[in-house]
Coordinates of C-alpha atoms and ligand atoms in Angstrom, one line a residue:
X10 CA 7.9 -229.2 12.4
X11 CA 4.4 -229.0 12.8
X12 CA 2.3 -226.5 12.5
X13 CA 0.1 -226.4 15.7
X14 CA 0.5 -222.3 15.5
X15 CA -0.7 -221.5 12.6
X16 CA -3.7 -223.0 10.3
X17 CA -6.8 -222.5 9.7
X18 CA -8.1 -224.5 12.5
X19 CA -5.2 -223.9 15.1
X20 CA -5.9 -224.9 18.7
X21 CA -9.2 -226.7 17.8
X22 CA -10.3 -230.0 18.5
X23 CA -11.7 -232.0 15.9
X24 CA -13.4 -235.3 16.1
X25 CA -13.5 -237.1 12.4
X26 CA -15.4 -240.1 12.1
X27 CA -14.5 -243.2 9.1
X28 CA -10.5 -241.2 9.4
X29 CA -9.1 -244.8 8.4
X30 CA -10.0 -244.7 4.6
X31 CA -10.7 -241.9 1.7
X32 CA -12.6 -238.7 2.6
X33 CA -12.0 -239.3 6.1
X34 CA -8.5 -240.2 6.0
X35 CA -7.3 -237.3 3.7
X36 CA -9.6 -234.8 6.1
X37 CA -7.6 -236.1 9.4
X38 CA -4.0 -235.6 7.4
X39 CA -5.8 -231.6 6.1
X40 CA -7.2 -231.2 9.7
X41 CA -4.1 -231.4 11.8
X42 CA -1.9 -229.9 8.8
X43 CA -4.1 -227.1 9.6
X44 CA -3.6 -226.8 13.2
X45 CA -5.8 -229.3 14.7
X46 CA -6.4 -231.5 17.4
X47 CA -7.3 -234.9 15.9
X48 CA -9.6 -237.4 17.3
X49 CA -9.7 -240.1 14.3
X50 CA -12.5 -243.0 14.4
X51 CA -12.8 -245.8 12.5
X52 CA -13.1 -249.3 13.3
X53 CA -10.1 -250.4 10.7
X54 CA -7.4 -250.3 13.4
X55 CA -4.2 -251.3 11.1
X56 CA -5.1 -248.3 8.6
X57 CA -5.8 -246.0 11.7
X58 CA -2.9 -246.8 13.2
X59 CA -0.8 -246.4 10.1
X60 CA -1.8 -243.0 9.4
X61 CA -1.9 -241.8 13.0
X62 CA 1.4 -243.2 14.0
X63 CA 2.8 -241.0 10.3
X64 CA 1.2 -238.0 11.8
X65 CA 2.4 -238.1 15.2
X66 CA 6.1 -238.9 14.0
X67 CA 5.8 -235.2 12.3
X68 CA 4.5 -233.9 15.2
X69 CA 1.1 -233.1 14.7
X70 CA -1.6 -234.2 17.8
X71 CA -4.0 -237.2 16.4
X72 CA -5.3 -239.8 18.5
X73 CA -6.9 -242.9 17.2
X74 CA -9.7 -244.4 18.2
X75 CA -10.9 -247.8 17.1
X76 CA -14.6 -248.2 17.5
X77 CA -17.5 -249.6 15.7
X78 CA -19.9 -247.0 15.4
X79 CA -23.2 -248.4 14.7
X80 CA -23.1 -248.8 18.7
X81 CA -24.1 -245.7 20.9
X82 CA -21.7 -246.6 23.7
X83 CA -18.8 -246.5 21.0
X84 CA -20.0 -243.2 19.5
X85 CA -20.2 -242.1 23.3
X86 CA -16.1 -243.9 23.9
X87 CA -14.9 -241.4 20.7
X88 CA -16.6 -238.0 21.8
X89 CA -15.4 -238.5 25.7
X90 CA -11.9 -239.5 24.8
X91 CA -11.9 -235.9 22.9
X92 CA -13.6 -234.4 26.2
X93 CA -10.8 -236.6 28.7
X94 CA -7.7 -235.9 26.5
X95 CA -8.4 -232.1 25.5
X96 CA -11.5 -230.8 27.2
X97 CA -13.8 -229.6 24.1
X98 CA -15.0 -230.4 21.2
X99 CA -15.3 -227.3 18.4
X100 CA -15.7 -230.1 15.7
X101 CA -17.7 -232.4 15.0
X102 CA -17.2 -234.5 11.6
X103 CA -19.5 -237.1 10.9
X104 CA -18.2 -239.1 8.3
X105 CA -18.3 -242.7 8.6
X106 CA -20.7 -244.4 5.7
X107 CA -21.5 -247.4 3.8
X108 CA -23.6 -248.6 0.8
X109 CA -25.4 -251.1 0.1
X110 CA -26.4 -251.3 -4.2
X111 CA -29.2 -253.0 -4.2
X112 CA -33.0 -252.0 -5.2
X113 CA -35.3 -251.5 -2.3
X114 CA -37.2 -254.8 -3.1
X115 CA -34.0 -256.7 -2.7
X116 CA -32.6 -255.0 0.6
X117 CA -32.6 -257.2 3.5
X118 CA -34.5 -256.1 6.9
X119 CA -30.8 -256.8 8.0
X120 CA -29.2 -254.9 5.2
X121 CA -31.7 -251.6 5.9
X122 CA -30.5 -252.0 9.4
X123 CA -26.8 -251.9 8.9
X124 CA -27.7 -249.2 6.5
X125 CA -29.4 -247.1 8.8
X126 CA -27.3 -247.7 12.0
X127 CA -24.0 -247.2 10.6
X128 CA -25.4 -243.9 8.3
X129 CA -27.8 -242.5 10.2
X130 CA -28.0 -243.7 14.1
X131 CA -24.2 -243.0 14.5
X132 CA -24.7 -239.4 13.7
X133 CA -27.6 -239.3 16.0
X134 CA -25.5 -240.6 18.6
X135 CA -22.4 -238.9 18.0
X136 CA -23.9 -235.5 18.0
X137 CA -26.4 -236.0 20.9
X138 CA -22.7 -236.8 23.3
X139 CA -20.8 -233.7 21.5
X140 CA -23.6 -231.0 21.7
X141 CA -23.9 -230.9 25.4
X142 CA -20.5 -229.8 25.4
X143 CA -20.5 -227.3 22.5
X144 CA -23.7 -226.1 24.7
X145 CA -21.2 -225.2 27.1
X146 CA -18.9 -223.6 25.2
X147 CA -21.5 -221.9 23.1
X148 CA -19.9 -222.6 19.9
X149 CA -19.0 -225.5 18.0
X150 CA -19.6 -227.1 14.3
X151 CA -21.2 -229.8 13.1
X152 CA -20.3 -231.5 9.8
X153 CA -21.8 -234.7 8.2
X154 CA -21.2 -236.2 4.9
X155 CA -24.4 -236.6 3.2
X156 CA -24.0 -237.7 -0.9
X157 CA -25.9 -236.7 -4.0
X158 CA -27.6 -239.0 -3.4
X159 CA -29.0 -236.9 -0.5
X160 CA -30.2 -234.6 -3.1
X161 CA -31.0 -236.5 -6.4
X162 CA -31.8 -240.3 -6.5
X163 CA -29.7 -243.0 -7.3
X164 CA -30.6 -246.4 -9.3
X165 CA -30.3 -249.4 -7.1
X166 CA -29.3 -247.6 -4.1
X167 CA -32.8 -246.8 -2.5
X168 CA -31.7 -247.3 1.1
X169 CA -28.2 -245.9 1.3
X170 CA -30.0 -242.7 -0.8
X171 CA -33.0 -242.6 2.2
X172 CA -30.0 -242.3 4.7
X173 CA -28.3 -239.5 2.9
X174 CA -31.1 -237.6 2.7
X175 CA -32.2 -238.0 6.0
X176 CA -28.5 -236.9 7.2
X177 CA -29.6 -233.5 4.9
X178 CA -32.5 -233.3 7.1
X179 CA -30.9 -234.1 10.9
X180 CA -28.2 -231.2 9.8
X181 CA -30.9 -228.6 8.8
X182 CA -32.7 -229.0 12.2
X183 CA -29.6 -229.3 14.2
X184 CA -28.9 -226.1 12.5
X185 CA -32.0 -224.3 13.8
X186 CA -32.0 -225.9 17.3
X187 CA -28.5 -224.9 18.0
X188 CA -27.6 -221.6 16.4
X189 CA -28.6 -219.9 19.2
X190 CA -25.6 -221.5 20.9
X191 CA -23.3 -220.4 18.5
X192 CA -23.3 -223.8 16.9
X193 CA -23.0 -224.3 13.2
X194 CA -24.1 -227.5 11.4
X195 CA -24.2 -228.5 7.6
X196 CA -24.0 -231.2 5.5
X197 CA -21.5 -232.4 2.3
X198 CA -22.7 -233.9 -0.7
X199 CA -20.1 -235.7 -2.4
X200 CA -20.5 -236.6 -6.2
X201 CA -18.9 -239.5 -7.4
X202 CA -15.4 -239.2 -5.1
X203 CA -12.4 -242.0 -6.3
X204 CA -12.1 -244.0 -2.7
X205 CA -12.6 -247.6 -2.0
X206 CA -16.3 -246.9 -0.9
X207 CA -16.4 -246.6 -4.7
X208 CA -14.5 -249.5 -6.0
X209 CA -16.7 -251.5 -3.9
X210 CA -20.0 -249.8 -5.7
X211 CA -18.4 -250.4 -9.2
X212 CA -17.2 -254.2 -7.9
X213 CA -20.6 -254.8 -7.3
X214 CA -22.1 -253.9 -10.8
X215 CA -23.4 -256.3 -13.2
X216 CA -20.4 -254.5 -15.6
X217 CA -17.8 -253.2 -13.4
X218 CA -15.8 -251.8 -16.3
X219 CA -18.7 -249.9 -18.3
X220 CA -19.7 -248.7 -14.5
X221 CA -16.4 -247.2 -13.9
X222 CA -16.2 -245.4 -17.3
X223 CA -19.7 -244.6 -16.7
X224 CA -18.9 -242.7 -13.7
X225 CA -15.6 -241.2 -14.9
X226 CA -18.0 -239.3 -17.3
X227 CA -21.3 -238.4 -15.5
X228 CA -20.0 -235.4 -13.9
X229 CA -19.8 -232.3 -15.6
X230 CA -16.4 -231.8 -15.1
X231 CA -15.9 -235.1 -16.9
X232 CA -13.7 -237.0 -14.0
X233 CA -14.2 -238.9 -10.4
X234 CA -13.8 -236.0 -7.5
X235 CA -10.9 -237.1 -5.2
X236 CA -10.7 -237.2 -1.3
X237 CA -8.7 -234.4 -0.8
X238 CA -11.0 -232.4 -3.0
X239 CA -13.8 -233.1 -0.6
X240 CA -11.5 -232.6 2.7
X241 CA -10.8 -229.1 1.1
X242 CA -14.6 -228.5 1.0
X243 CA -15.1 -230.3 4.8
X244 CA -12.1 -227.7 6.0
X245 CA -14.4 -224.9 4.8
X246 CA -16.8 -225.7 6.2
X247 CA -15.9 -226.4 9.7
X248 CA -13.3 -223.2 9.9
X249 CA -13.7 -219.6 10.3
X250 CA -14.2 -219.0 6.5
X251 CA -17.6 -220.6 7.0
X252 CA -18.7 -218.3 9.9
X253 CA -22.3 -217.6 8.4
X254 CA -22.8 -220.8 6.8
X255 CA -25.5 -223.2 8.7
X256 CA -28.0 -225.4 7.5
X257 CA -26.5 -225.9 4.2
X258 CA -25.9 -229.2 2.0
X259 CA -22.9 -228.6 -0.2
X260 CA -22.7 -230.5 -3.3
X261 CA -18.7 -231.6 -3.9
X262 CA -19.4 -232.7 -7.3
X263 CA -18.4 -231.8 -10.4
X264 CA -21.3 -230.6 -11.6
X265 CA -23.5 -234.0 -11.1
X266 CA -26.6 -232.3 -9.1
X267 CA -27.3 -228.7 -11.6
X268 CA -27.7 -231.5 -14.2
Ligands
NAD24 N1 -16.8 -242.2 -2.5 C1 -17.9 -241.6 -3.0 O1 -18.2 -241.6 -4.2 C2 -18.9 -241.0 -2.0 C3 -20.0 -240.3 -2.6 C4 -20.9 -239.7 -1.8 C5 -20.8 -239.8 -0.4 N2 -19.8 -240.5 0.1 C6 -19.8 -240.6 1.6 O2 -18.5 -240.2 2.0 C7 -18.2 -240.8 3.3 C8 -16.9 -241.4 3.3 O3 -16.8 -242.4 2.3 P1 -15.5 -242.8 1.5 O4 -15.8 -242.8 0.0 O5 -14.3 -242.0 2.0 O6 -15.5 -244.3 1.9 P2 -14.4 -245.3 2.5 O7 -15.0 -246.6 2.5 O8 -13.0 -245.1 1.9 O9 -14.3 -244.7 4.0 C9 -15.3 -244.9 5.0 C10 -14.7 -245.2 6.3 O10 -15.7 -245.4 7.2 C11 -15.4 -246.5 8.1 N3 -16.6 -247.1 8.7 C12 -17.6 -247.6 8.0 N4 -18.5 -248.1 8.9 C13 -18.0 -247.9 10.1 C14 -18.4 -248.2 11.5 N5 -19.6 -248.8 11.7 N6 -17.7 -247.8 12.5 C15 -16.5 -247.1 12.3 N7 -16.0 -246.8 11.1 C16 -16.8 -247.2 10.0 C17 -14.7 -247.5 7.2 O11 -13.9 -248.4 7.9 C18 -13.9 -246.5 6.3 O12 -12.6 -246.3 6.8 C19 -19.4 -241.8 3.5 O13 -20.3 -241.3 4.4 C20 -19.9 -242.0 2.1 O14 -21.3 -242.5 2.1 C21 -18.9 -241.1 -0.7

């Protein structure tokens, strides 16, 4: 039986961004445990459909929506298929990322493109088609996932690092803008989280074995963060035990950024 009555987010609708693989994936499965209306995006239609189609048979309300974001009229497709199916939008989780480990020297205009257009513009464009209707409903949240590397610098990552911080940035102004609306926005910093975002990082190291161990060990708590770890932090975020929280950029990382 699902639990549509009861949650922490019962009765909300929620639009997650990148819900095909890690972070995204285990926040659409937390989301609509929790009571929520799911709108999952992500332009990797077999795992979207797998996961959706496993939700649905328990009886829990996710649609999928396959779409390439780095496109406005796709980010525009996701947030009006939340409007047309359920009326409202009361969140907003910008998720969606990709990296690109290479020194700024050796990043192609094309790379810092891609880079920027899938981090940075679909965000942009996602929030400029949701906020007109949290306007209207004066309230709403706003979530994006930033990194640590929004916050401290990482070697041979200098672009994917410039759009993380700028995501910090878009969040803190979208939290002054809108608060007089009722609308809450913040950003997540995940450490170094076990998904296949990662295993593509370490894949592409010079030493993909010393790299893994090396990141097993550089957080304080002395182990990779997992996915559900950081959908546990996104749910607090975007629910009611967050009520006074805007503007922030929450490191979900074991430690890595007090170092
Ligand atoms: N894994 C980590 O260590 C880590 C650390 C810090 C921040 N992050 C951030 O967390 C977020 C989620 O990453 P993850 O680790 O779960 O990675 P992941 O690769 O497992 O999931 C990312 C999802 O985004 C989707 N996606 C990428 N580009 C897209 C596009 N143009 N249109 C639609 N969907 C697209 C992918 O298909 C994938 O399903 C990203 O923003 C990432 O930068 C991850």
């Amino acid at each position: 039986m699902a639990t549509a009555e009861v949650g922490k987010l019962r009765n909300q609708v929620a639009v997650i961004t990148g819900g095909g693989s890690g972070i995204g994936k285990a926040s659409v499965e937390l989301f609509a445990r929790e009571g929520a209306k799911v709108i999952a995006a992500d332009r990797k239609q077999e795992a979207l459909q797998e996961l959706t189609t496993q939700l649905a048979n328990q009886g829990y309300e996710v649609i999928p929506v396959v779409a390439d974001l780095a496109s406005e009229e796709e980010c525009m497709r996701v947030i009006d298929t939340a409007l047309q199916s359920w009326g409202r939008i009361d969140i907003l989780f910008n998720n969606i990322g990709i990296t690109v480990p290479k020194v700024l020297h050796e990043t192609t205009n094309d790379d810092y493109r891609q880079l920027m257009d899938v981090n940075v513009s679909s965000v942009f464009w996602c929030c400029k088609h949701a906020l007109p209707a949290m306007i209207n409903q004066r309230s709403g949240v706003i979530l994006t996932t930033s990194s640590k590397t929004g916050i401290v610098a990482q070697r041979d990552s200098a672009i994917y690092c410039t759009t993380k911080g700028a995501l910090i940035s878009m969040m803190q102004a979208v939290a002054l803008d809108y608060a007089p609306y009722g609308i809450r926005a913040n950003a997540m910093c995940p450490g170094i989280i076990d998904t296949p975002l990662l295993d593509y990082a370490i894949s592409q190291a010079p030493d993909p074995v010393q790299f893994r161990q090396w990141n097993e060990q550089a957080q304080p708590l002395g182990r990779l963060g997992t996915a559900d770890e950081c959908a546990r932090a996104a749910l607090f975020l975007c629910s009611e035990d967050a009520s006074f929280i805007t503007g922030v950029a929450l490191p979900v990382d074991g430690g890595f950024t007090a170092q």
